[in-house]
Coordinates of C-alpha atoms and ligand atoms in Angstrom, one line a residue:
X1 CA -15.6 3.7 24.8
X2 CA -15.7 7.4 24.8
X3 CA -19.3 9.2 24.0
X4 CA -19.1 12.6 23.0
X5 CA -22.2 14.5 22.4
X6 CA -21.5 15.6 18.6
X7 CA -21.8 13.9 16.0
X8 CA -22.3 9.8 15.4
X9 CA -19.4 7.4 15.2
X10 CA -20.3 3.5 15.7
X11 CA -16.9 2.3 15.8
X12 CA -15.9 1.0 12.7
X13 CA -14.6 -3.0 12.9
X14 CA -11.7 -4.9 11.4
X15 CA -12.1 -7.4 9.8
X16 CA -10.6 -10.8 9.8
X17 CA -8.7 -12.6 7.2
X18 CA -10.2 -14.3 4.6
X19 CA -9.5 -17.9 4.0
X20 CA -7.2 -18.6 1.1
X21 CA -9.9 -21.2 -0.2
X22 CA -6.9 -23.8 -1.7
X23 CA -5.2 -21.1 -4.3
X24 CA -2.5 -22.6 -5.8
X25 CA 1.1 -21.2 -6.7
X26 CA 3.5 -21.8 -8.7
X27 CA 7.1 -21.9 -9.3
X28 CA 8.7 -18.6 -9.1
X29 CA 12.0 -18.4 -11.5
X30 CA 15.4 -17.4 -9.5
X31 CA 15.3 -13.8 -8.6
X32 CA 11.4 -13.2 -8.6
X33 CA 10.7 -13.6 -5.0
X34 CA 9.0 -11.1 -3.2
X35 CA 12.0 -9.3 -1.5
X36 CA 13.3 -9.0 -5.4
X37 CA 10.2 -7.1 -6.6
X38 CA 9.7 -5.0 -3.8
X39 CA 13.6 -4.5 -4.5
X40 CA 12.7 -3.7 -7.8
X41 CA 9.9 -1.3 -7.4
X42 CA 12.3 0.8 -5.1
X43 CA 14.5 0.9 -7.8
X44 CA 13.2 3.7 -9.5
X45 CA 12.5 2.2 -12.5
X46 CA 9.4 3.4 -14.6
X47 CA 7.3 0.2 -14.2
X48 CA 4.2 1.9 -15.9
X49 CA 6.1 3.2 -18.8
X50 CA 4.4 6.7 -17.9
X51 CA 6.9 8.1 -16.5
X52 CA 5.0 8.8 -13.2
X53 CA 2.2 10.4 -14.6
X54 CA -0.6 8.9 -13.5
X55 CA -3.7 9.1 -16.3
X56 CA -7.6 9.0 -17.0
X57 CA -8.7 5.1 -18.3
X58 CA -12.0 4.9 -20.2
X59 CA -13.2 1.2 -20.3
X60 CA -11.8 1.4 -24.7
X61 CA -8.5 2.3 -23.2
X62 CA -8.1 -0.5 -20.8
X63 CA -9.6 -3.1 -23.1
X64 CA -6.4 -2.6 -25.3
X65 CA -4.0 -3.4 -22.8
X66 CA -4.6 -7.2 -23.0
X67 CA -1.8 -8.8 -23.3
X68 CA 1.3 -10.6 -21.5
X69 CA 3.8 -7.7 -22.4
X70 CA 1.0 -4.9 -22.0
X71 CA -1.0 -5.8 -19.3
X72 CA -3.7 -3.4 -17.3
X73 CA -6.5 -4.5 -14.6
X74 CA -8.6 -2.6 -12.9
X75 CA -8.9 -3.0 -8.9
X76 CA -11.2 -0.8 -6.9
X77 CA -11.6 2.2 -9.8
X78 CA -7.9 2.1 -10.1
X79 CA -5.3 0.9 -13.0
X80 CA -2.5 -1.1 -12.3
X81 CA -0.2 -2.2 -15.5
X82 CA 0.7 -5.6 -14.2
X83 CA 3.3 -7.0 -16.6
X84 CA 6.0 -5.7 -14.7
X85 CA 4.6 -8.0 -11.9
X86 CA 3.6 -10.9 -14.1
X87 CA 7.3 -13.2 -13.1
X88 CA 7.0 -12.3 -9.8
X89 CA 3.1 -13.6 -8.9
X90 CA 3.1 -16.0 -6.5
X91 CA -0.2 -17.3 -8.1
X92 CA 1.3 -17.4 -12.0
X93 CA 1.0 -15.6 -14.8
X94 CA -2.1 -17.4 -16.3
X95 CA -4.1 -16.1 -13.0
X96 CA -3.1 -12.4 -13.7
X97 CA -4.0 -12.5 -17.4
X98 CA -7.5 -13.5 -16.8
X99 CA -8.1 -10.2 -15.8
X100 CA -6.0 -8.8 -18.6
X101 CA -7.8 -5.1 -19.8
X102 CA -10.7 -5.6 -17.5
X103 CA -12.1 -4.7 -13.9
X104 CA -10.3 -8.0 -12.1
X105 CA -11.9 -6.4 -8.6
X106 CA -14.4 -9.6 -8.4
X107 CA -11.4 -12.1 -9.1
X108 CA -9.0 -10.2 -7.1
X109 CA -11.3 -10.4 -4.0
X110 CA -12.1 -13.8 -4.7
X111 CA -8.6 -15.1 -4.3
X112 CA -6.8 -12.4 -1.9
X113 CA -8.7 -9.7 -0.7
X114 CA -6.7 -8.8 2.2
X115 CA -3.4 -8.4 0.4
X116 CA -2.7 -5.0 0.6
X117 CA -1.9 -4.5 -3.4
X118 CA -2.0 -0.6 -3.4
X119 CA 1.4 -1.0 -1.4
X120 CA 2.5 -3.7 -3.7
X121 CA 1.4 -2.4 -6.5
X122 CA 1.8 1.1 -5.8
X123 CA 4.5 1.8 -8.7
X124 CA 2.5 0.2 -11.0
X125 CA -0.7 2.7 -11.2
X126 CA -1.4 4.0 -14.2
X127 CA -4.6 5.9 -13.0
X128 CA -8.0 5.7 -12.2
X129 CA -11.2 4.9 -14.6
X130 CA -12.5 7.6 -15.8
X131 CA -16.2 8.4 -14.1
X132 CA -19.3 7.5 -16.5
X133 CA -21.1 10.1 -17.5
X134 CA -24.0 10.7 -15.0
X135 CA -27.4 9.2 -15.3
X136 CA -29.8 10.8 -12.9
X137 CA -30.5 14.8 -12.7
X138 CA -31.0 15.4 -8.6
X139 CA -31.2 13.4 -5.6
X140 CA -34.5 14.2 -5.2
X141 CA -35.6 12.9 -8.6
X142 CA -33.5 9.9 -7.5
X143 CA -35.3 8.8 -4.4
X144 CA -37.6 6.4 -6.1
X145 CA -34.7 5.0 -8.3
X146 CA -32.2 2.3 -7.3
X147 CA -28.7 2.8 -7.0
X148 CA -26.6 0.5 -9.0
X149 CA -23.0 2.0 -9.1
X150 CA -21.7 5.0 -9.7
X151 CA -23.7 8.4 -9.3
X152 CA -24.2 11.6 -10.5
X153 CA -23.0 14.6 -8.0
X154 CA -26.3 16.3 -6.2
X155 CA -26.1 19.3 -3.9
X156 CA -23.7 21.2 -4.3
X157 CA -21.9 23.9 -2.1
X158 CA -19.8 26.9 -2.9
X159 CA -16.7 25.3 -1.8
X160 CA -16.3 22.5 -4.8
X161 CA -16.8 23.3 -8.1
X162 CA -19.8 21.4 -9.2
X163 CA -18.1 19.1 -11.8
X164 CA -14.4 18.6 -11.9
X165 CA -11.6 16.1 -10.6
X166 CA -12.2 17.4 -7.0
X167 CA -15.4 16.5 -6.8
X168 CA -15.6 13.0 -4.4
X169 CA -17.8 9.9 -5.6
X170 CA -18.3 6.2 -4.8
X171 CA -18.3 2.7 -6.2
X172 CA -19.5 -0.4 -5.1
X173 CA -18.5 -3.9 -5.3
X174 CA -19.9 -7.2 -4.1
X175 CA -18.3 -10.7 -3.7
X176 CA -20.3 -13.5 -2.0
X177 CA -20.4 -12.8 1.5
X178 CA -19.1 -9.2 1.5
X179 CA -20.8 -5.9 -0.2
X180 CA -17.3 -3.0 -0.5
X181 CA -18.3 0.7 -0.9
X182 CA -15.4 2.6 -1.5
X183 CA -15.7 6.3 -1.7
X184 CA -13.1 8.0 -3.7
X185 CA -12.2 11.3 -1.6
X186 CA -9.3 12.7 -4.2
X187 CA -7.8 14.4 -1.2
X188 CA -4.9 12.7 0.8
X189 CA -5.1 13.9 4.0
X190 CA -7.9 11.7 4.7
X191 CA -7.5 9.2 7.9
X192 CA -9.9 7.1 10.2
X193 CA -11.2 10.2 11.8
X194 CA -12.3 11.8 8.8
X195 CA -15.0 9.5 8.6
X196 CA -17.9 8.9 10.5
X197 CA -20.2 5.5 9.3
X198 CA -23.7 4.3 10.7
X199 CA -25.9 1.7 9.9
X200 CA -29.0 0.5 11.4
X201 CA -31.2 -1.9 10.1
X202 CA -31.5 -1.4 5.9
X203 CA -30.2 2.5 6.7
X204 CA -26.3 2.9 5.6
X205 CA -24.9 6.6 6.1
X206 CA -21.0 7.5 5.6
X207 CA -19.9 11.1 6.2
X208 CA -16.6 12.0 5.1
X209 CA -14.6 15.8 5.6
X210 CA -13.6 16.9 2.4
X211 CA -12.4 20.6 2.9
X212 CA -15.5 22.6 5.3
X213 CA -18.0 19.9 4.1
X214 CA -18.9 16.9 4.9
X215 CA -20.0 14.4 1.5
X216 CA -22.5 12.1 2.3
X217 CA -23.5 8.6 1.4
X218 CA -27.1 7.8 2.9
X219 CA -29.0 4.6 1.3
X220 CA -31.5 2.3 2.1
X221 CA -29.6 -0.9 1.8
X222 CA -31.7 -3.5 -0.5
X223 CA -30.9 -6.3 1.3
X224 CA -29.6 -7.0 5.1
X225 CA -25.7 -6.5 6.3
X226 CA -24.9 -7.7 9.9
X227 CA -24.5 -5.2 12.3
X228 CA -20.5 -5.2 12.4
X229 CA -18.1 -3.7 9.4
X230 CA -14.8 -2.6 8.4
X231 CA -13.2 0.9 7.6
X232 CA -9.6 1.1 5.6
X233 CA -8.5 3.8 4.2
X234 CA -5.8 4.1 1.6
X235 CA -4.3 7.5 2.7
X236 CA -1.9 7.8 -0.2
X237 CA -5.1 7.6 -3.1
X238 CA -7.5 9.2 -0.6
X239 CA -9.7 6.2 -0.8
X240 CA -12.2 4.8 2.3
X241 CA -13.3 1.4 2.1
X242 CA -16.6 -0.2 4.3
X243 CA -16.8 -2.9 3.8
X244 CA -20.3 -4.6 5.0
X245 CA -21.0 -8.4 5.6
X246 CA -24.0 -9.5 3.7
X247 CA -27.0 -11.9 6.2
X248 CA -27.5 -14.0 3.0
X249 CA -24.7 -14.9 0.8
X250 CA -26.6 -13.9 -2.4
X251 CA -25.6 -11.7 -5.1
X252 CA -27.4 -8.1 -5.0
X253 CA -28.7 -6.5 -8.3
X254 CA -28.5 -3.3 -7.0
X255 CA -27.0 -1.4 -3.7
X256 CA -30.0 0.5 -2.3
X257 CA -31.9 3.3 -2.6
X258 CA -30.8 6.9 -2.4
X259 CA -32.3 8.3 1.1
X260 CA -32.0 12.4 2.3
X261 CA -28.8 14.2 1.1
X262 CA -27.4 11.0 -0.5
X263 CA -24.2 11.7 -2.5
X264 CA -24.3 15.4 -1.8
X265 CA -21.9 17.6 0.0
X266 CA -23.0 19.6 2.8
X267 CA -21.8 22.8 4.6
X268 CA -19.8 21.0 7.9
X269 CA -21.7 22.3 10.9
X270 CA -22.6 20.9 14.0
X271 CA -25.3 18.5 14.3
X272 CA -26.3 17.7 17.8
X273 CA -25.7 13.9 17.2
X274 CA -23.0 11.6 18.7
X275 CA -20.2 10.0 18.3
X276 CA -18.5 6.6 19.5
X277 CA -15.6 5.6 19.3
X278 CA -13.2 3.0 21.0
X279 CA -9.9 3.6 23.0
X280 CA -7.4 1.4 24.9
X281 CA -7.3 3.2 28.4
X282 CA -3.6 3.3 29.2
X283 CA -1.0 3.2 32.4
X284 CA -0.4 7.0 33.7
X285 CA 3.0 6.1 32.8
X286 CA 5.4 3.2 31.9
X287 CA 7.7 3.9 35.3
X288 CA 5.5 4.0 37.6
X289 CA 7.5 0.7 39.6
X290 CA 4.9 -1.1 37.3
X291 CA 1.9 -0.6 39.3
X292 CA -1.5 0.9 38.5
X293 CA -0.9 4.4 40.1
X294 CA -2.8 4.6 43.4
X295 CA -5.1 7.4 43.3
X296 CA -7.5 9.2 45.2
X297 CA -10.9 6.5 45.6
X298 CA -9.3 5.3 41.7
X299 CA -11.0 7.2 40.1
X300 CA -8.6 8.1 36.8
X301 CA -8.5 6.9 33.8
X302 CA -5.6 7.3 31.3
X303 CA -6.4 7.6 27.7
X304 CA -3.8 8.3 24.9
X305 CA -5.4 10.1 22.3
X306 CA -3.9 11.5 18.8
X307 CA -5.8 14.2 17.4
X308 CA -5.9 14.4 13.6
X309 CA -6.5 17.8 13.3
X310 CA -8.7 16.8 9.5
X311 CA -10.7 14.4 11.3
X312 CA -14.1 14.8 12.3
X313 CA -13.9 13.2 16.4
X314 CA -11.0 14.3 18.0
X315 CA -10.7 17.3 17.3
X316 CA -14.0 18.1 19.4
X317 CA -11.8 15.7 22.4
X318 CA -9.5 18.5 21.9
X319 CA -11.9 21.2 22.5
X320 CA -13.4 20.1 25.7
X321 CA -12.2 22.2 28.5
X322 CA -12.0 20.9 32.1
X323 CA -15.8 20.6 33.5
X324 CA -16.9 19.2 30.3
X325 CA -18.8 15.6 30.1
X326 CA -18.2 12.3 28.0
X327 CA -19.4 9.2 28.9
X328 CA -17.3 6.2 28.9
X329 CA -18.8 2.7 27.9
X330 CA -17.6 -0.6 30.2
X331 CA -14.9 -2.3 28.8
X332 CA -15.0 -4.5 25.5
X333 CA -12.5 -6.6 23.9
X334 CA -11.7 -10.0 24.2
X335 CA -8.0 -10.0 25.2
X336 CA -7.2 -12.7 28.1
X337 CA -5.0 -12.8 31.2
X338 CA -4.8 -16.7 30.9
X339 CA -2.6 -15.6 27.7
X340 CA 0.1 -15.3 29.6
X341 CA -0.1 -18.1 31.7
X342 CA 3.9 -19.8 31.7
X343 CA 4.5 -17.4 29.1
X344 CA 8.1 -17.3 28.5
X345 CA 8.6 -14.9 25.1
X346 CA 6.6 -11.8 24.6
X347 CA 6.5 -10.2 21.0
X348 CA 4.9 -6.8 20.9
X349 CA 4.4 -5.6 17.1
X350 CA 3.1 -2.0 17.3
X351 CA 1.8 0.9 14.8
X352 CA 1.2 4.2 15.5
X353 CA -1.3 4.7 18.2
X354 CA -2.0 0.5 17.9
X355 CA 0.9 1.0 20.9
X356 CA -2.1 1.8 23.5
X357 CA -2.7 -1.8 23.9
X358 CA 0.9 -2.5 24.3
X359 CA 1.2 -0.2 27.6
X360 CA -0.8 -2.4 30.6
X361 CA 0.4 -5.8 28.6
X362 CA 4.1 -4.7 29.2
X363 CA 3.6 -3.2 33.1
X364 CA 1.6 -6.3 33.7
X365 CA 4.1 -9.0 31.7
X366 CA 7.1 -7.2 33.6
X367 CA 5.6 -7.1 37.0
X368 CA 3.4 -10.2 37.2
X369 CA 4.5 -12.9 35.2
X370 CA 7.3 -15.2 37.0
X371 CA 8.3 -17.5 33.8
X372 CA 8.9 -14.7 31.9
X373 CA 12.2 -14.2 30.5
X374 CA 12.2 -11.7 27.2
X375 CA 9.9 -9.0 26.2
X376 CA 10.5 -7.6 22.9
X377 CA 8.9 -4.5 21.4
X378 CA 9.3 -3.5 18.0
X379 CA 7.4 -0.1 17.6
X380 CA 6.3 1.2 13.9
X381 CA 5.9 4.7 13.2
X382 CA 6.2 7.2 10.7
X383 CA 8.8 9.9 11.8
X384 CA 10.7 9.8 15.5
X385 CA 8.8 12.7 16.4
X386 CA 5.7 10.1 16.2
X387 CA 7.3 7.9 18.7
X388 CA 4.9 7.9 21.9
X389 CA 7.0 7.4 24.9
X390 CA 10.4 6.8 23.5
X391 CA 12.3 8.5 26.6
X392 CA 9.9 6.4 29.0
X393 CA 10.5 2.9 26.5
X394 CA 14.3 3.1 26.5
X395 CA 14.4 4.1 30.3
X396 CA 12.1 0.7 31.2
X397 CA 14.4 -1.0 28.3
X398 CA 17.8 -0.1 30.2
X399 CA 16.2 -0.7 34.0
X400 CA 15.0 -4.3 33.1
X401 CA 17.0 -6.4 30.8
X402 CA 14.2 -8.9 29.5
X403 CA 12.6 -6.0 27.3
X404 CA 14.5 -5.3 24.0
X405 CA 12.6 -2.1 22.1
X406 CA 13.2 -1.3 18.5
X407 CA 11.9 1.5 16.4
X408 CA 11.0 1.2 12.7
X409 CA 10.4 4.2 10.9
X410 CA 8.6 4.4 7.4
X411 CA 9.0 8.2 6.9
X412 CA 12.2 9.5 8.7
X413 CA 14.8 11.9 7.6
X414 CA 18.0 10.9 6.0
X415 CA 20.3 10.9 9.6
X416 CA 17.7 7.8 11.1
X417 CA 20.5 4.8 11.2
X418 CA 17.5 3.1 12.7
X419 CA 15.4 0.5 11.1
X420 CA 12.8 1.9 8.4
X421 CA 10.6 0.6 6.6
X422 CA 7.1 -1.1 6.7
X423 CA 6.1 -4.3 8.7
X424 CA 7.9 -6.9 6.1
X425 CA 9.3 -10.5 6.2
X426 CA 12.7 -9.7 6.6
X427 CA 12.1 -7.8 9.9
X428 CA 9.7 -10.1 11.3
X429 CA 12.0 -13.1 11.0
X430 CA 15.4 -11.1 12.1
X431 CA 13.0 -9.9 14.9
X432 CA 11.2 -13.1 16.1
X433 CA 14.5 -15.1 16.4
X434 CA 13.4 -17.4 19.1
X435 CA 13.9 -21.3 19.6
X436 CA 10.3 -21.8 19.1
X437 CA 10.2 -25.5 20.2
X438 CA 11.7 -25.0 23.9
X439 CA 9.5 -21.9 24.6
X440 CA 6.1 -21.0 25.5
X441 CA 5.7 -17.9 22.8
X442 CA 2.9 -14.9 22.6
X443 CA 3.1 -12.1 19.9
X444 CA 0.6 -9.1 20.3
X445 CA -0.5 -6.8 17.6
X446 CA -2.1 -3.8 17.0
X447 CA -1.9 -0.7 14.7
X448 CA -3.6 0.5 11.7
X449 CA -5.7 -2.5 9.6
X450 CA -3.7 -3.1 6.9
X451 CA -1.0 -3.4 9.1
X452 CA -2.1 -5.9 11.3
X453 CA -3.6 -7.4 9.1
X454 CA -0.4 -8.4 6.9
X455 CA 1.4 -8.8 10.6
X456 CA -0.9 -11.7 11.4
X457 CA -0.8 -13.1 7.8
X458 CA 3.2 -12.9 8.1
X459 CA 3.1 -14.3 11.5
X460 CA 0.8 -17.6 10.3
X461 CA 3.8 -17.9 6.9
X462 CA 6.5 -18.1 9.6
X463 CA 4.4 -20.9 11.5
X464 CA 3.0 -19.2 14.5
X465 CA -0.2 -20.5 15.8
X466 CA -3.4 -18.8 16.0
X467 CA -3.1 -19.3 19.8
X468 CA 0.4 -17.7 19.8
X469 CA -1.1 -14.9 17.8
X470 CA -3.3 -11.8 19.2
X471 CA -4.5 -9.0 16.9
X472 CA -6.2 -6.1 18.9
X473 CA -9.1 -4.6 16.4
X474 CA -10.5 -1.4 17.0
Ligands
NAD501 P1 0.1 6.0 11.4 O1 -0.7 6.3 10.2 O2 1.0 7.1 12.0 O3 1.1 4.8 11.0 C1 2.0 4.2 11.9 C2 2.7 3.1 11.2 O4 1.8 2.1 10.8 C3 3.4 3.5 9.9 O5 4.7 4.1 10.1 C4 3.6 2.2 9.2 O6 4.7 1.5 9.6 C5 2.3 1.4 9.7 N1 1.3 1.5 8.6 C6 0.4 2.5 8.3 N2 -0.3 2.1 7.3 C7 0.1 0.9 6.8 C8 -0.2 0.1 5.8 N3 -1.2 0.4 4.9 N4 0.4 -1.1 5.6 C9 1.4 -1.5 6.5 N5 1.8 -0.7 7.5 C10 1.2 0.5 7.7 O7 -0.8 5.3 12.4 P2 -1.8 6.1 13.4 O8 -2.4 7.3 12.7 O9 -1.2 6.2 14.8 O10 -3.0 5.0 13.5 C11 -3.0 3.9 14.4 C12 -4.1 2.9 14.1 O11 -4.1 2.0 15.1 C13 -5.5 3.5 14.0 O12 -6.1 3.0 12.8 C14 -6.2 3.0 15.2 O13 -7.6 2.8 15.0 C15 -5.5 1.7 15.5 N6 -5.6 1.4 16.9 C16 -6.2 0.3 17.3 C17 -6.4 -0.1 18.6 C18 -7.1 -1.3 19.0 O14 -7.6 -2.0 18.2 N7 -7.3 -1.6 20.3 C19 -5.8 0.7 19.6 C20 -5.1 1.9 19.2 C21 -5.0 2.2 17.9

């Protein structure tokens, strides 16, 4: 863990999948499996009937579209019009209309949380709810009040005008065991570093960039969270998600109440505090005969670091200058050695920077493992400019014959003849052709949260174990 003096930066958890709790499905007609709607939504057909404008919903306007052929639901603030989706729902029609011109968020996280439905769905929004107009004057008149939703903008700076679409705000939403605060940015540059979360105790505090500010969400929490959480953000909405675990599964009446600067935005400047945040330290390089490089009294540690130049942590990493401090934590995690014990097939699923992980597992499995006999790496990124190592992967591909590496890309330019796409079904099973029964198998994960999450949820639907199954979480 890397410490720089700045600013504060717990690192924010993933979360594990929630149990399915016996949800039943039904039978699918011929031609609505999943492969045929995401076929469809890449169609190009106008599933909203909008023609890809995307609206305002008051709560009038989404009461009236109620029915089978004309169907909304709200998740999250956001409209989706379902009917398009209705034939292809794993869970039946009946399930989807219960939510039919209504906010289905409680239902919807009831059943499946961790699908990742703005992907799915994603052709299907409509829009967002419109806000409700504001209750309170000022934050400062709020402090003795409760917070129970959405609130009025406070302070105010120069840089936003002081009403208007730009202007962020936040929800929250509660099932049993989990309180969601989701804080609606409406800029799309927003990533994991633009966010910097912090609870203690009943104190919850989420700084987000938006332009040269930074907006704030500071409460006193009404009841007690446990002390580890989950960030996602959904980068093409501009949305951040925490998501908190509640001590006592009870319902809460209210969130919390407003502490200083709550829902304002300040002037970015900074602030003397610190920040934390967690990194997989790497090999100096994949070629190295796969050994540790030997080094003066070992004293070097490798990190590879992205900076997002919008985000709030590493770009103060990039300012240090040689003679500069941080100070690194001992290691956490709880990935084993005894994994690899016999190990015979290694599957590496990687995203983005979630390939850290991915560098000491393959110098160790190709030096120090005997039974080992493939290695396969398939490596997920947006453009091939984004692919860390390539020249270093295909050298160590073509000097040892066990390790097969394949590129996916999910934003390339028309000449890729590579793979593209998103983690999916279809290139998990083409990928993980193995004869499962003769061999002792390990699959490793890692990459942005949705991403593993769905990896590890296809893994388990093409019968991998949990013990064949490791998801690094950040
Ligand atoms: P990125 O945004 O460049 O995305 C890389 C690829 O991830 C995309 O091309 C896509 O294939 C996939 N992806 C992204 N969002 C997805 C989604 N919603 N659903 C399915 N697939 C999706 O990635 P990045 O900016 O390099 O971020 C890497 C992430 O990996 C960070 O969130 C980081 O915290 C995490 N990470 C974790 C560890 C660890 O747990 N040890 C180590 C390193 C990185």
């Amino acid at each position: 863990m890397l410490n720089v003096p700045s600013q504060s930066f717990p690192a924010p958890r993933s979360q594990q999948r929630v149990a399915s709790g016996g949800r039943s499905k039904v039978p699918l007609k011929q031609g609505r499996s999943l492969m045929d709607w995401i076929r469809l939504t890449k169609s190009g057909k106008d599933l909203t009937g909008l023609k890809g404008r995307l609206i305002e919903v008051t709560e009038e306007e989404l009461k009236k579209h109620n029915k089978k052929d004309d169907c909304w639901i709200c998740i999250r603030g956001f409209v989706y019009n379902v009917s398009p989706y209705m034939e292809y729902h794993p869970g039946g029609e009946d399930e989807l209309m219960r939510a039919a011109g209504s906010d289905g968020t409680e239902l919807f996280d009831q059943v499946h949380r961790w699908v990742n439905y703005e992907s799915m769905l994603k052709e299907c929004l409509v829009g967002r709810m419109a806000i409700k107009p504001a209750v309170l004057k000022d934050y400062r008149e709020e402090e003795k009040k409760v917070l129970n939703g959405m609130l009025p903008k406070s302070q105010v700076t120069d840089t936003l005008a002081k009403e208007g679409p730009s202007y962020p705000s936040y929800d929250w939403f509660q099932t049993n065991s989990l309180v969601t605060i989701a804080i609606y940015t409406k800029q799309k540059d927003i990533n994991l570093d633009s966010i910097i979360v912090d609870h203690q105790d009943d104190s919850f505090r989420a700084e987000t960039i938006i332009k040269d500010c930074l907006y704030l969400i500071h409460i006193g929490l009404s009841h007690e969270v446990q002390e580890d959480f989950s960030v996602r953000v959904v980068e093409s909405v501009g949305k951040i998600e925490i998501v908190l675990k509640k001590k006592e599964n009870t319902s809460w009446d209210f969130l919390g109440h407003p502490l200083e600067n709550h829902n304002s935005l300040i002037p970015r400047k900074d602030t003397g505090t610190e920040i934390v945040k967690p990194y997989t330290p790497v090999s100096g390089s994949l070629l190295s005969e796969f050994k540790e490089p030997v080094l003066p009294n070992n004293k070097y540690i490798y990190f590879l670091i992205k900076i997002y130049h919008t985000g709030l942590f590493t770009p103060e990493l990039d300012r240090l200058q040689i003679g500069d401090f941080v100070s690194v934590s001992s290691p956490e995690g709880n990935f084993k050695i005894s994994k690899f014990q016999e190990l015979e097939d290694l599957f590496l699923l990687a995203a983005g920077t979630g390939f850290t992980p991915m560098v000491k597992i393959l110098n160790y499995a190709l030096t120090d493992i005997p039974s080992l006999r493939k290695v396969k790496l398939m490596f997920f990124n947006k453009t091939e400019d984004d692919i860390i190592w390539r020249s270093q992967l295909e050298k160590l591909a073509f000097k040892d014959k066990r390790l097969d590496v394949e590129f996916v890309l999910s934003a390339p330019i028309s000449e890729w003849n590579g793979k593209q796409g998103h983690i999916s079904p279809a290139l998990l099973s083409e990928f993980l052709k193995i004869n499962l029964d003769k061999s002792k198998v390990l699959v490793c994960i890692c990459g942005p949260v949705p991403f593993t999450e769905q990896g590890v949820r296809l893994l388990q639907d093409l019968n991998f174990s949990k013990n064949e199954i490791h998801s690094f979480t950040a």
